[in-house]
Structure formats: C-alpha cells, structure tokens
XYZ file of C-alpha atoms in Angstrom:
757
model
C -24.685 -2.546 71.881
C -21.706 -2.672 74.254
C -21.568 -4.724 77.420
C -20.668 -3.200 80.774
C -17.485 -4.706 82.175
C -15.853 -4.525 85.580
C -12.486 -2.827 85.934
C -9.470 -4.448 87.551
C -7.698 -1.111 87.959
C -8.733 2.536 87.566
C -6.286 2.846 84.688
C -8.571 0.494 82.693
C -10.784 3.535 82.036
C -8.024 5.079 79.942
C -7.303 2.063 77.753
C -8.463 2.334 74.152
C -11.168 -0.006 72.857
C -8.879 -2.466 71.064
C -6.806 -2.859 74.249
C -9.770 -3.711 76.493
C -10.899 -7.143 77.556
C -13.965 -8.194 75.531
C -14.266 -4.716 73.977
C -16.486 -3.550 76.844
C -17.266 -0.162 78.424
C -17.319 0.952 82.055
C -20.109 2.671 83.982
C -19.193 3.302 87.621
C -20.408 5.436 90.455
C -17.978 6.800 93.072
C -19.277 7.360 96.602
C -16.039 7.790 98.560
C -12.655 9.457 98.449
C -8.938 8.791 98.769
C -5.867 10.170 97.028
C -6.072 7.502 94.311
C -9.639 8.566 93.510
C -8.632 12.234 93.471
C -5.897 11.516 90.927
C -8.325 9.430 88.870
C -11.006 12.165 88.864
C -8.454 14.769 87.734
C -7.302 12.559 84.864
C -10.843 11.477 83.920
C -11.975 15.119 84.028
C -9.255 16.000 81.521
C -10.313 13.134 79.225
C -13.971 14.177 79.425
C -13.052 17.787 78.767
C -11.205 16.829 75.593
C -13.486 14.105 74.209
C -16.602 13.812 76.299
C -19.221 15.625 78.350
C -19.019 16.984 81.895
C -22.277 17.559 83.767
C -22.190 19.626 86.954
C -25.639 19.398 88.524
C -28.821 18.403 86.742
C -29.286 18.532 82.959
C -31.916 21.256 82.374
C -35.215 20.045 80.922
C -35.831 21.189 77.318
C -37.329 24.679 77.367
C -39.946 26.140 74.993
C -37.325 27.236 72.475
C -35.731 23.784 72.454
C -39.095 22.058 71.963
C -40.210 24.571 69.324
C -37.040 23.990 67.305
C -37.408 20.233 67.653
C -41.024 20.391 66.457
C -40.033 22.614 63.527
C -37.332 20.172 62.344
C -38.754 16.805 63.373
C -42.452 17.270 63.979
C -44.103 15.756 67.014
C -44.819 12.294 65.543
C -43.561 9.239 67.389
C -43.490 5.528 66.625
C -42.295 2.903 69.033
C -39.813 1.223 66.692
C -36.040 1.113 66.284
C -36.405 1.933 62.566
C -38.329 5.161 63.312
C -35.737 6.222 65.869
C -32.852 5.502 63.479
C -34.473 7.493 60.653
C -35.130 10.369 63.093
C -31.496 10.368 64.252
C -30.317 10.662 60.613
C -32.262 13.921 60.304
C -31.746 15.255 63.853
C -28.055 14.397 64.294
C -26.695 14.250 60.738
C -23.003 13.954 61.760
C -23.581 10.423 63.110
C -22.579 7.556 60.800
C -24.772 4.530 60.097
C -23.167 2.382 62.785
C -23.586 5.094 65.429
C -27.247 5.702 64.472
C -28.019 2.013 64.582
C -26.336 1.556 67.972
C -27.920 4.618 69.596
C -31.343 3.840 68.120
C -31.215 0.293 69.465
C -30.164 1.568 72.892
C -32.938 4.197 72.984
C -35.530 1.661 71.878
C -34.437 -0.787 74.565
C -34.726 1.919 77.248
C -38.155 3.069 76.024
C -39.348 -0.510 76.166
C -38.220 -0.688 79.786
C -40.101 2.548 80.512
C -43.291 1.152 78.983
C -42.996 -1.990 81.114
C -43.187 0.197 84.231
C -46.735 1.184 83.165
C -46.054 4.401 81.251
C -48.537 5.101 78.438
C -47.645 6.011 74.856
C -47.839 9.761 75.502
C -45.409 9.477 78.430
C -43.089 7.333 76.335
C -43.203 9.924 73.520
C -42.359 12.723 75.995
C -39.406 10.714 77.285
C -38.261 10.124 73.685
C -38.424 13.847 72.842
C -36.557 14.717 76.051
C -33.804 12.233 75.135
C -33.557 13.620 71.596
C -33.281 17.207 72.844
C -30.641 16.239 75.408
C -28.669 14.353 72.754
C -28.740 17.412 70.493
C -28.058 20.141 73.047
C -25.765 18.347 75.522
C -24.282 15.226 73.935
C -23.997 16.011 70.220
C -20.193 16.252 70.509
C -19.831 12.614 71.582
C -22.501 10.700 69.644
C -20.382 10.926 66.479
C -17.384 9.447 68.362
C -19.199 6.249 69.372
C -17.599 3.005 68.232
C -14.180 4.560 67.644
C -11.035 3.248 69.280
C -10.849 6.227 71.683
C -13.905 5.856 73.894
C -15.746 9.105 74.806
C -16.277 9.876 78.506
C -19.237 11.143 80.507
C -18.594 12.645 83.966
C -21.682 13.434 86.052
C -21.485 15.295 89.390
C -24.328 15.237 91.900
C -27.570 13.415 92.634
C -28.750 11.966 89.307
C -32.440 11.879 88.299
C -34.287 8.913 86.755
C -34.361 10.135 83.150
C -30.765 11.422 83.316
C -29.705 7.974 84.462
C -31.638 6.343 81.611
C -30.015 8.635 79.019
C -26.480 8.074 80.350
C -27.216 4.337 80.352
C -28.344 4.662 76.711
C -25.049 6.332 75.781
C -23.033 3.884 77.846
C -24.682 0.945 76.062
C -23.882 2.693 72.775
C -20.165 2.931 73.578
C -19.408 5.570 76.248
C -17.615 5.259 79.571
C -19.506 6.972 82.394
C -18.639 7.992 85.951
C -21.071 9.347 88.554
C -19.567 11.411 91.396
C -21.990 11.096 94.323
C -20.813 13.230 97.242
C -23.841 12.328 99.398
C -23.431 8.583 99.005
C -25.370 5.862 97.204
C -28.802 5.999 98.878
C -30.408 8.276 96.276
C -29.086 6.243 93.367
C -30.254 2.909 94.787
C -33.829 4.192 94.866
C -33.608 4.393 91.042
C -31.547 1.250 90.478
C -31.892 -1.003 93.555
C -29.993 -3.933 92.005
C -27.177 -1.811 90.508
C -28.134 -3.145 87.105
C -27.062 -0.064 85.155
C -23.765 0.804 86.875
C -21.198 -0.586 89.318
C -20.239 0.855 92.698
C -16.504 1.546 92.998
C -14.950 0.080 96.135
C -11.302 0.741 96.999
C -9.354 0.306 100.268
C -9.162 3.372 102.510
C -12.112 5.264 101.048
C -13.655 7.978 103.224
C -16.306 10.642 102.708
C -15.528 13.309 100.142
C -13.921 16.465 101.613
C -16.355 19.378 101.900
C -14.384 21.498 99.442
C -14.015 18.810 96.781
C -15.972 19.401 93.562
C -15.454 19.515 89.815
C -15.164 23.289 89.961
C -12.147 22.858 92.209
C -10.725 20.253 89.810
C -11.331 22.658 86.928
C -9.583 25.521 88.728
C -6.608 23.305 89.538
C -6.475 22.134 85.935
C -6.594 25.730 84.679
C -3.833 26.688 87.112
C -1.732 23.749 85.950
C -2.147 24.781 82.313
C -1.282 28.375 83.240
C 1.822 27.213 85.097
C 2.999 25.157 82.145
C 2.614 28.190 79.896
C 4.628 30.276 82.347
C 7.354 27.633 82.609
C 8.193 27.859 78.918
C 10.205 24.736 78.160
C 9.650 22.361 81.051
C 12.723 20.821 82.679
C 13.393 17.144 82.050
C 14.005 16.432 85.739
C 12.192 17.398 88.924
C 13.082 17.513 92.585
C 12.753 14.587 94.966
C 13.101 16.499 98.226
C 13.747 14.652 101.517
C 11.962 11.439 100.452
C 15.339 9.673 100.225
C 16.966 10.899 103.462
C 17.725 8.742 106.514
C 17.317 11.523 109.095
C 21.047 11.859 109.822
C 21.048 15.181 108.004
C 24.755 15.975 107.974
C 25.546 12.507 106.657
C 22.675 12.711 104.159
C 23.970 16.003 102.776
C 27.472 14.560 102.427
C 26.080 11.647 100.383
C 27.178 11.844 96.759
C 24.341 12.884 94.440
C 24.729 9.717 92.343
C 24.188 7.535 95.400
C 20.975 9.225 96.551
C 18.592 7.643 94.043
C 18.480 5.946 90.669
C 15.592 7.606 88.808
C 17.114 9.665 85.958
C 14.036 11.911 85.941
C 14.719 13.128 89.491
C 17.374 15.047 91.380
C 17.600 14.213 95.066
C 18.022 17.141 97.451
C 17.527 17.929 101.122
C 15.548 20.782 102.730
C 15.974 20.836 106.493
C 15.928 23.123 109.517
C 17.707 22.176 112.752
C 16.595 24.087 115.840
C 18.878 23.967 118.882
C 22.013 21.828 119.218
C 22.646 18.212 120.072
C 25.940 18.843 121.898
C 27.079 22.332 122.873
C 30.699 21.261 123.331
C 31.167 19.859 119.834
C 28.613 21.775 117.737
C 30.860 24.517 116.347
C 33.744 22.193 115.564
C 31.402 19.708 113.849
C 30.004 22.485 111.654
C 33.508 23.540 110.661
C 34.509 19.967 109.772
C 31.246 19.471 107.877
C 31.608 22.514 105.645
C 35.282 21.703 104.982
C 34.315 18.214 103.776
C 31.675 19.673 101.449
C 34.078 22.259 100.016
C 36.827 19.662 99.529
C 34.380 17.543 97.544
C 34.191 20.323 94.947
C 30.519 21.146 95.467
C 29.177 24.688 95.297
C 28.636 26.081 98.802
C 26.807 29.253 99.861
C 26.899 30.241 103.532
C 24.587 32.999 104.785
C 24.597 34.401 108.322
C 21.802 36.026 110.339
C 20.406 38.117 107.477
C 20.439 38.323 103.694
C 21.371 41.866 102.710
C 18.455 43.333 100.700
C 19.125 44.094 97.030
C 20.902 47.366 96.414
C 19.494 50.007 94.078
C 21.795 49.007 91.225
C 20.792 45.331 91.600
C 17.095 46.214 91.440
C 17.512 48.572 88.500
C 19.269 45.793 86.550
C 16.056 43.694 86.576
C 14.093 44.316 83.391
C 10.424 44.806 84.190
C 7.328 46.597 83.012
C 3.957 47.714 84.316
C 1.669 44.756 84.979
C -2.072 44.348 85.341
C -2.124 40.557 85.762
C -0.139 38.099 87.829
C 0.618 35.726 84.931
C 1.784 38.651 82.794
C 4.196 39.715 85.532
C 5.596 36.225 86.121
C 6.042 35.523 82.413
C 7.895 38.788 81.870
C 10.107 38.710 84.973
C 11.055 35.058 84.532
C 12.834 36.164 81.363
C 15.445 37.766 83.653
C 16.501 34.296 84.841
C 19.252 33.060 82.577
C 21.919 30.422 82.879
C 23.555 30.030 79.497
C 25.949 27.316 80.709
C 23.107 24.808 81.196
C 19.636 25.158 79.683
C 18.189 22.446 81.926
C 19.235 24.367 85.056
C 17.755 27.558 83.583
C 14.438 25.731 83.052
C 14.539 24.478 86.659
C 15.180 28.013 87.925
C 12.264 29.457 85.972
C 9.910 26.680 87.071
C 10.880 27.110 90.746
C 10.469 30.896 90.378
C 6.942 30.514 88.988
C 5.913 27.823 91.509
C 6.904 29.652 94.691
C 5.467 32.980 93.542
C 2.149 31.478 92.441
C 1.932 29.817 95.850
C 2.814 33.097 97.600
C 0.241 34.971 95.527
C -2.544 32.886 97.123
C -1.768 34.167 100.619
C -4.050 36.821 102.146
C -2.826 40.395 101.886
C -0.577 39.782 98.859
C -1.440 42.069 95.967
C 0.205 42.260 92.546
C 2.563 45.065 93.573
C 3.841 43.199 96.648
C 4.248 40.002 94.648
C 6.210 41.885 91.981
C 8.568 43.249 94.650
C 9.125 39.737 95.991
C 9.812 38.474 92.479
C 12.427 41.196 91.961
C 14.092 40.245 95.281
C 14.304 36.607 94.164
C 15.919 37.556 90.869
C 18.423 39.904 92.541
C 19.456 37.325 95.127
C 19.696 34.553 92.526
C 22.003 36.716 90.425
C 24.069 37.629 93.484
C 24.623 34.045 94.668
C 24.390 32.132 91.386
C 28.146 31.854 90.891
C 28.752 30.437 94.386
C 26.064 27.814 93.963
C 26.273 26.809 90.322
C 29.673 27.730 88.887
C 30.653 24.776 86.686
C 27.490 22.890 87.672
C 26.581 19.712 85.796
C 23.833 17.179 86.351
C 23.311 15.433 88.732
C 25.408 17.601 91.082
C 23.772 19.092 94.190
C 25.043 22.367 95.677
C 24.655 23.382 99.325
C 23.174 26.504 100.920
C 23.549 26.939 104.678
C 21.586 29.723 106.354
C 22.948 30.176 109.856
C 20.501 31.974 112.151
C 17.228 31.394 110.323
C 14.932 33.483 108.129
C 13.976 36.857 109.604
C 11.302 37.865 107.079
C 9.067 36.568 104.304
C 11.474 37.503 101.514
C 14.287 35.450 103.039
C 11.923 32.512 103.583
C 10.775 32.769 99.965
C 14.373 32.641 98.740
C 15.070 29.495 100.785
C 11.922 27.853 99.395
C 13.033 28.809 95.896
C 16.499 27.277 96.335
C 14.985 24.095 97.804
C 13.270 23.462 94.443
C 16.613 23.579 92.631
C 19.495 21.077 92.753
C 20.531 22.549 96.106
C 20.599 21.086 99.609
C 19.159 23.832 101.841
C 20.177 23.568 105.501
C 18.867 26.137 107.987
C 20.600 26.176 111.365
C 19.030 27.914 114.362
C 21.233 26.955 117.332
C 19.862 29.713 119.578
C 16.354 28.693 120.624
C 15.577 32.308 121.597
C 15.634 33.125 117.889
C 12.801 31.993 115.639
C 12.881 31.254 111.917
C 9.745 32.325 110.022
C 10.104 29.789 107.200
C 7.193 27.419 106.553
C 7.018 24.901 103.721
C 5.374 21.530 103.128
C 8.711 20.108 101.931
C 10.643 21.218 105.037
C 12.072 18.494 107.305
C 12.609 19.754 110.841
C 14.798 18.524 113.700
C 14.472 19.961 117.217
C 17.054 19.659 119.987
C 16.408 20.844 123.550
C 19.748 22.621 124.086
C 20.365 26.177 122.947
C 23.658 27.784 121.931
C 24.080 31.539 121.443
C 26.360 31.370 118.390
C 26.362 34.384 116.092
C 28.717 33.245 113.318
C 29.172 30.182 111.169
C 32.688 28.743 111.582
C 34.086 29.206 108.063
C 37.707 29.334 109.201
C 39.576 28.048 112.244
C 39.746 31.617 113.541
C 35.939 31.582 113.795
C 35.873 28.562 116.067
C 35.204 29.298 119.710
C 34.518 26.208 121.769
C 33.069 26.645 125.241
C 34.009 24.350 128.083
C 31.393 22.383 129.999
C 31.679 24.897 132.846
C 31.145 27.784 130.413
C 27.932 26.254 129.066
C 26.756 25.401 132.567
C 27.173 29.054 133.499
C 25.193 30.121 130.413
C 22.383 27.742 131.382
C 22.393 29.191 134.892
C 22.191 32.639 133.342
C 19.129 31.542 131.413
C 17.453 30.238 134.553
C 18.205 33.418 136.477
C 17.523 36.013 133.814
C 14.700 34.449 131.766
C 11.325 35.971 132.745
C 12.518 36.684 136.255
C 12.681 40.482 136.294
C 16.463 40.251 136.643
C 18.675 41.193 133.723
C 22.314 40.708 132.794
C 24.414 43.735 131.961
C 23.773 44.698 128.317
C 21.515 41.655 127.906
C 19.486 43.211 125.074
C 20.684 44.962 121.937
C 17.366 46.277 120.575
C 14.807 48.607 122.118
C 11.947 50.960 121.371
C 11.222 54.184 123.260
C 7.631 54.808 124.385
C 6.825 58.323 125.624
C 4.978 58.369 128.938
C 2.003 60.602 129.700
C 2.343 61.638 133.342
C 1.600 64.380 135.822
C 4.355 66.956 136.151
C 5.125 65.871 139.719
C 5.811 62.316 138.480
C 8.751 63.419 136.346
C 10.964 63.875 139.420
C 10.072 60.358 140.582
C 10.595 58.704 137.191
C 13.834 60.622 136.655
C 15.591 58.549 139.283
C 14.029 55.191 138.397
C 15.569 52.421 136.340
C 13.560 51.732 133.209
C 12.550 48.231 134.318
C 10.610 49.720 137.257
C 8.649 52.209 135.184
C 5.037 51.617 134.145
C 4.559 49.852 130.785
C 8.112 48.494 130.666
C 8.148 45.188 128.763
C 10.325 42.863 126.714
C 8.758 41.228 123.657
C 10.764 39.008 121.311
C 14.025 40.258 122.864
C 13.079 43.893 122.133
C 12.880 46.180 125.174
C 10.003 48.649 125.336
C 11.440 51.608 127.301
C 9.030 54.097 128.949
C 10.736 57.492 128.635
C 9.989 61.156 129.392
C 9.823 63.671 126.536
C 8.386 66.890 127.972
C 8.222 70.679 127.854
C 7.710 72.478 131.164
C 6.273 75.985 130.740
C 6.170 78.670 133.438
C 7.539 78.858 136.977
C 5.638 77.233 139.805
C 4.397 79.823 142.318
C 6.776 82.299 140.577
C 9.417 80.939 142.985
C 12.571 81.355 140.888
C 15.086 80.017 143.452
C 13.001 76.854 143.962
C 12.642 76.578 140.156
C 16.421 76.441 139.759
C 16.718 74.015 142.652
C 14.197 71.645 140.999
C 16.249 71.712 137.803
C 19.521 71.128 139.662
C 18.045 68.012 141.267
C 17.684 66.599 137.731
C 21.310 67.194 136.775
C 23.850 64.451 137.176
C 26.844 62.953 135.421
C 24.524 61.057 133.039
C 22.663 64.262 132.097
C 23.276 66.335 128.994
C 22.692 69.918 130.175
C 22.025 72.718 127.684
C 21.638 76.164 129.202
C 22.278 78.395 126.192
C 20.359 78.529 122.909
C 21.299 77.139 120.448
C 23.358 74.088 121.388
C 24.040 73.305 117.723
C 23.798 76.011 115.089
C 23.464 75.616 111.335
C 26.753 77.549 111.161
C 28.666 74.919 113.144
C 31.185 72.855 111.232
C 29.800 69.411 110.411
C 32.093 67.012 108.504
C 29.218 64.595 107.772
C 27.111 67.158 105.903
C 29.064 66.717 102.676
C 28.300 62.985 102.565
C 24.656 62.989 103.710
C 23.235 62.639 100.191
C 25.620 59.768 99.529
C 24.452 57.981 102.688
C 20.744 58.069 101.788
C 19.264 56.577 98.608
C 15.654 55.813 97.702
C 14.409 56.453 101.226
C 16.879 54.057 102.893
C 20.068 54.592 104.810
C 23.008 52.908 103.091
C 24.198 51.368 106.351
C 27.095 49.350 104.988
C 28.348 52.309 102.984
C 28.089 54.561 106.054
C 30.106 52.165 108.216
C 32.787 51.764 105.558
C 33.095 55.515 104.861
C 36.219 57.328 106.147
C 33.973 60.141 107.443
C 32.060 57.789 109.749
C 32.780 58.731 113.376
C 31.118 55.946 115.388
C 33.308 52.988 114.433
C 34.766 52.680 117.940
C 31.337 52.044 119.518
C 30.088 48.521 120.154
C 28.796 46.972 116.925
C 25.293 46.498 118.290
C 25.215 50.158 119.404
C 26.218 51.288 115.919
C 23.416 49.202 114.414
C 20.992 50.548 117.016
C 21.852 54.187 116.238
C 21.455 53.665 112.493
C 18.147 51.876 113.031
C 16.773 54.779 115.086
C 18.019 57.267 112.519
C 16.008 55.425 109.852
C 12.960 55.502 112.154
C 13.300 59.265 112.727
C 13.359 59.856 108.978
C 10.540 57.418 108.213
C 8.225 59.000 110.798
C 8.698 62.461 109.251
C 8.653 63.880 112.773
C 10.813 66.818 111.691
C 9.152 69.417 109.479
C 10.599 69.504 105.968
C 11.468 65.792 105.840
C 11.103 64.668 102.199
C 9.910 68.199 101.382
C 12.945 70.475 101.365
C 15.806 68.079 102.059
C 15.582 68.133 105.858
C 16.308 64.390 105.853
C 19.923 65.176 104.921
C 20.185 67.603 107.846
C 18.832 64.862 110.125
C 21.546 62.478 108.905
C 24.329 65.008 109.351
C 23.218 65.794 112.933
C 22.656 62.160 113.947
C 26.056 61.059 112.635
C 27.974 63.949 114.219
C 26.950 63.861 117.881
C 29.455 65.122 120.469
C 31.700 62.630 122.236
C 30.034 63.177 125.627
C 26.669 62.031 124.214
C 28.251 59.014 122.521
C 29.834 57.956 125.798
C 26.429 58.044 127.485
C 24.956 55.939 124.700
C 27.874 53.458 124.778
C 27.195 52.606 128.420
C 23.395 52.755 128.132
C 21.757 49.530 129.335
C 18.146 49.352 128.115
C 16.821 47.783 131.323
C 18.550 50.163 133.745
C 18.787 53.909 134.296
C 18.659 55.772 131.028
C 20.627 58.901 130.049
C 19.005 62.338 130.400
C 18.892 65.656 128.615
C 17.804 68.961 130.186
C 17.392 71.969 127.879
C 16.658 75.478 129.292
C 15.335 78.277 127.097
C 14.715 81.573 128.968
C 14.662 84.107 126.126
C 13.079 84.775 122.755
C 16.050 83.088 121.039
C 14.720 80.355 118.773
C 15.856 76.807 119.323
C 17.612 75.713 116.158
C 16.390 73.007 113.786
C 19.588 71.134 114.590
C 18.760 71.134 118.313
C 15.211 69.955 117.608
C 16.579 67.070 115.513
C 19.082 66.092 118.196
C 16.471 66.047 120.973
C 13.984 64.010 118.907
C 16.774 61.566 118.026
C 17.864 61.220 121.657
C 14.252 60.552 122.614
C 14.095 57.672 120.109
C 17.387 56.308 121.432
C 15.932 56.198 124.948
C 16.926 59.467 126.659
C 14.630 61.266 129.069
C 14.402 64.760 127.547
C 12.874 67.786 129.325
C 12.725 71.368 128.048
C 12.334 74.082 130.715
C 10.747 77.193 129.185
C 9.820 79.758 131.893
C 8.513 82.150 129.214
C 5.997 79.629 127.820
C 7.069 80.619 124.303
C 6.958 78.215 121.385
C 10.393 76.734 121.123
C 11.271 73.315 119.807
C 7.732 72.346 118.764
C 7.879 74.720 115.792
C 10.210 72.182 114.145
C 8.023 69.122 114.805
C 5.114 67.634 112.888
C 2.405 66.806 115.377
C 2.697 66.548 119.140
C 5.861 64.653 120.051
C 6.178 65.935 123.637
C 3.978 66.263 126.660
C 3.655 69.927 127.752
C 3.112 70.930 131.388
C 1.880 74.384 132.451
C 3.161 74.694 136.029
C 2.874 78.413 136.851
C 3.303 82.042 135.847
C 5.360 82.945 132.785
C 8.538 84.819 133.757
C 10.884 86.596 131.380
C 14.555 87.523 131.130
C 15.648 84.960 133.696
C 19.365 84.286 133.781
C 20.429 80.652 133.895
C 22.565 80.384 137.023
C 25.801 78.538 137.596
C 24.261 75.374 138.992
C 27.444 74.518 140.874
C 26.573 77.483 143.096
C 22.871 76.722 143.447
C 22.104 75.325 146.871
C 19.540 72.553 147.139
C 18.456 73.925 150.518
C 15.926 76.764 150.780
C 16.918 79.738 152.998
C 13.288 80.229 154.020
C 12.036 78.739 157.206
C 9.927 75.646 157.050
C 6.818 77.544 158.192
C 7.114 80.043 155.318
C 7.732 77.212 152.800
C 4.691 75.371 154.111
C 2.384 78.397 153.783
C 3.834 79.373 150.420
C 3.065 75.958 149.002
C -0.456 76.291 150.268
C -1.118 79.570 148.457
C-alpha cells in the first residue's frame, strides 16, 4: 500500500508518481478559501474529471437493484481474509490487474480489521464489505484499474463526509489515489470521525478565509464548461494576451508614449493601457497639452484613432455587409459572426480580434435584459465599427506595436462602451477623456484605470490641428467658474444654456391658459432639468365654442394672446397639399429603415436650415425623428405619411424658423394660434406642422367656435386638451385684429351682470 505524504506546495498534487518524493500519495481536506485554493480546485477538478471521480454530496447507499445484482454475480458469502477479497475482486472488477487487486484487497482488509476492532460483529463487517464492493463497482470502477500507474487518479469529494465514505476513500488513497475533501462548513464534522487526523491532513495556507457562499463544484463546472465553449469559439487561440494597466506608473500620458518594447519583457504578453480621465488638471494648459501629446504619438508612426462626442452608428450598407444568419443559440451566433472578422495581413492580430469579440459579448450576454436578438445587434455594431476604424488603428501593424484610440467626451451608450472594451483587449491603448464634469461616461470595466480631477472644462472638440486650439485665459476660466456657481441648481439660467429639451403637455383649466401664456417656462408647474435636458411644460389645446356667446369678447381674448412671438393662422388651410415643397422630392432619400439620415440631410443641397445654430439643427432633426417614431399622425408607416411629415418639417416658413432660432428653453416659448370658423377641413400638412411645433416647445391653441372636428381627425389618440367654453356659433368672420379693441364698450355694470349669467 502507499504511504500518505505531506505536500510542500499545491502543485505537488499534479506531479506524476515517479517525480514524487518517496512515491507517496496525498489525502488532504480543505476548510478555507483564498485565490490560490480557488485556482487549485479548478485545476484539480479538471484532473479528476479526466482521470478520477468527483463526488458532489453523499454517495448513495446501494439500492435493491444494486444488491440484487451483486448477489446474483457474487453471492452473499463473506470471509474475513485478504485472499477472499482478492479472489472476489477478480470476478467483480475484472479490468483490474493482479497488482491492483492485491493492493485494493489489502487496503480493504486493513480497513475491515479496523472496523471489527471498534466492536462491530461479523454481520456488520460483511455489510460494510458489500457496501464497499458496490461503491467500487458503481462509483469508482473507472479509477481502480488506473491504480499504481505513473499518472495518479484523483478523488474530489464535496460536502460533509460520512464514516463509511471516509473509510472507502481512505482505502482507495492507500491503494494509490490522491484525495481532496472540500469542507465548506469547516473541520468539526470530520474530526468527530477522525479526531487525530490519522487518515488525512488539514491544508493550512496564509490568508485563508471562509468559503464564499456561492462557491461550489457546480460553479467550477459551469466555469469550466464556459471556458471550453470559449476556446471552441476562439478557433485558433492567439499566442499572446493582453497585460492591461499592470505595468503603468499612473502618469498616463507618459505611459502611453512609452515604446511598446520598453513596457515589459514577457514575449507572451502585449502591454496596453485602458484609462479614463475625468475633469482636467490645469484648465490653462489642457488643450495645448492634448495637441502636443497626439502630435508626438503620430510622429512616432503609431496608428491613432480619435473619436469625438459620439460614434456614428453603422449605416445600412455597413450592416448589410455583415454576413449573418438566423440563430437559436448564443454560441452559434458568436461562432458564425466572428467569421466576419478578418485581418489577412497578420493572423495573430486576427486571432486576438476574434478572441476579444467573443470575450466581451459573452460577458455582455450575462447582463439582465440582454436576449439573443439584442446581443446579435451589438455584435453586428462591433463588426461594423471594427471594419470602419481598422485601417486607422492597424494599417501596417506588426507585433509588438500598440496603437492608440482616444475617445474625447466619453461613451454615451452601451454600444459605444462595448466597443471601447473590445479595443482595450487588443494591442491598443484606449484613452477616454471627459474634461467636462457635467457629462458622464457610461463605460464600466474591471480593467479600467480611472483618474479624477476636480476642475471641469467645457471643451467640445479634440485639438487635432492648431486651428482647433482655443486656450482660455485665467480670467476666462474664473468667469466660467462663477457662471457655474451662479447658474448651477440656483433657478437662474444663462442665455441659451441648454441645447436639449422635451415638451410635456399640461392639463389645465381653460382660464389658466391666459396665465400660462405670459409665463416663462421655468415658472410653470412641472418644469425641471434632468441630466442637462429641459422638461418644458407647454400648452397644446383646442377651445370649442364661444363663452357666453359674447363674440366681441371672444375676439378680444384671442387678441390678448397675439404678439410678435406668435404664429397666427386665421384662414384654413395654412399649408395645402398643393403648395410647392422643394423637400418633397428628397423625403424618401432622407429616411431609411425607420431612421432619419441626419448627416445626409445636412449635406444635401436641398436642406434649408443650414444657417441655424448647429445645436438647433440637431434639435429639430431629433424632434422630427420623435414625431415619426410616436406615429402621432395617422398613416405613419401605413400609407407613406412619414414622408409627408419629413417634407413639412424640413420646409417651415422663415418666420417660424426665426422664432425657433431665438427660442431659449428656460424662458418664454413661442406660440401658435390657429382659428377655424367654418366647415373647411384643416389640412394634414397643418396638423403635422402643429404637432411638430408642439414637440419643439411651442404653445399651440386651436380656436374652433363651431365645435367641429378639425385637426384631431389627423391624429392617433388624444394629443391635445379640449375645452368646451360655451355655445357653438357658426359663420363667424375672423376680424382684422389690428382693429379689435381690447376695451369693452359695455359699461362695467353690464359686464359684471353678464358674467354672472
């Protein structure tokens, strides 16, 4: 039989027999946890899976079928002798050789002797013998014929072991097996069976703590299965892997400038940096230092990719160029789509790209709310962006070169963050710069190294050329800081402080409209600013009937709402389908696959809004997309109404554009008053324009003395609040409001009594 030896290092378990001291075996129990033990358990689990036995929980006692089969083959006779046991093993486990039978028989006999010495009678000893024989046949048959060979079989037991299980594992250990007991609840239960630790040794290592609650062999098995699956998805594994940030000093700009050959000496690693810098160290020098930094990198001949504020989503032609199928499983999708990643100039880089692709998507697939369809879309985005930027990063690339990607402004969505994480697993230094502390970057990654500075700088462009460099004086930055103190969460706002807003339609009483009409938006109920987006409470209403049938007072009430910032429409329709519209011919070209082609629109010679402020242009296009997406207008995505919406929204009259150009989202908003006094139908074009102006932030009120259906016939659902204020009157003539007096000719007594009736 084999002697139990003590290990000097956990790696001793994996040495073959002829390389071990004194040709011994190891039987240890593990009652605590650290990273070294975790790594050991994973490796030992793999060894036991390949050439051993893994026991999760108790070994079931032989059932009636097991005992019946044993009795049929072996009979129920028993003799307390090593010779009887050896002869029985030859018949019961015929694959064992003579040496193995002799060793196991001697070990069983020795254990049965020990059982008898505890006072067990012959019948109890026989029952123990039969139990051991059944367990050997049903649970350990695969390892008994490996005993005595140079590669030592392994037993891995998880849980609280019982007396007879411990005896059997001791039998096998004495016959030539290594054994490990994983005891998550500690050693107390074991020591009741073996108080002097005669059968096994307790493993003691520095820094051991209690096992984590989630740790178990099932978890190890799942991680092993995932690792095997990953390796299958990788195809040919790369020869090198990333060493990210472990080598850096913390002076990031200097670290990135360090030559790749001077970063580390292990030929199996490439040394890259993955860092985000929030805020700025020195406002006066920041922009100039960035310019000098990127010039040094470019002059060194390295590949450089600079992204600003947003990564343009893949275009339709980019997406259609990705070969893909219909998938029912995640691994099937990843294996197929990874075939789109090719870099013929260097096979090692291609392997790195595919491995990084698989790794980040498998990690993303574990997040809540991510289904196969969403993960496939993210995978397609990664491939499209890699193809788009591959030349800038890797043209002429050779090991061990490291390219550089700078993202100025930070990741705005999960797809951008995923792309940065992907690049950070390639031979690329990824540097994310967020100088404006009012802007947040959504990227999260265990590899990411982060630096935070207290000062903020509102810079919107990376200084690629000298023309991009704008350096503020100390006084300029002091003024900006004062601005922040004054206008941050104070209820005071700079002119045009915000460039994004959402309109929220108010539900009010009719009498409140006149009050709200004169108020700045910031004073209205439910006004708020969240993440630099203004929520604007606006009026979108239809007023039906004439209060008290008092026509002169009706016109006076309307005149009080007219001003220089009011779009007044007194004749139906304002825009007819017969009106010339130069945008109509290009509407189909401007809209593909449910999305506005914003860059194409801006670059088109038929685009009419190029003279507006850039942020206003972006705002108008954003609200146009919202109007289409909401399907507020009947016929959208049914009969091509979306193209009519585009042609109307991109062909607004100059007077409306001027109102929008000067619109400040925190102050008084522009207005629109539309009067319909006859049976003439309001056109679809007018309905589109009014709904669009409402989304932009206009107060819009329709006055319909007849109470007829007008604009609502073109809307899906209830977009407006409707107020019934009095009797319906017909055939009213819209007056010349320049001649309408705001003063009633009735005496105050008559007005008082009339209001009371």
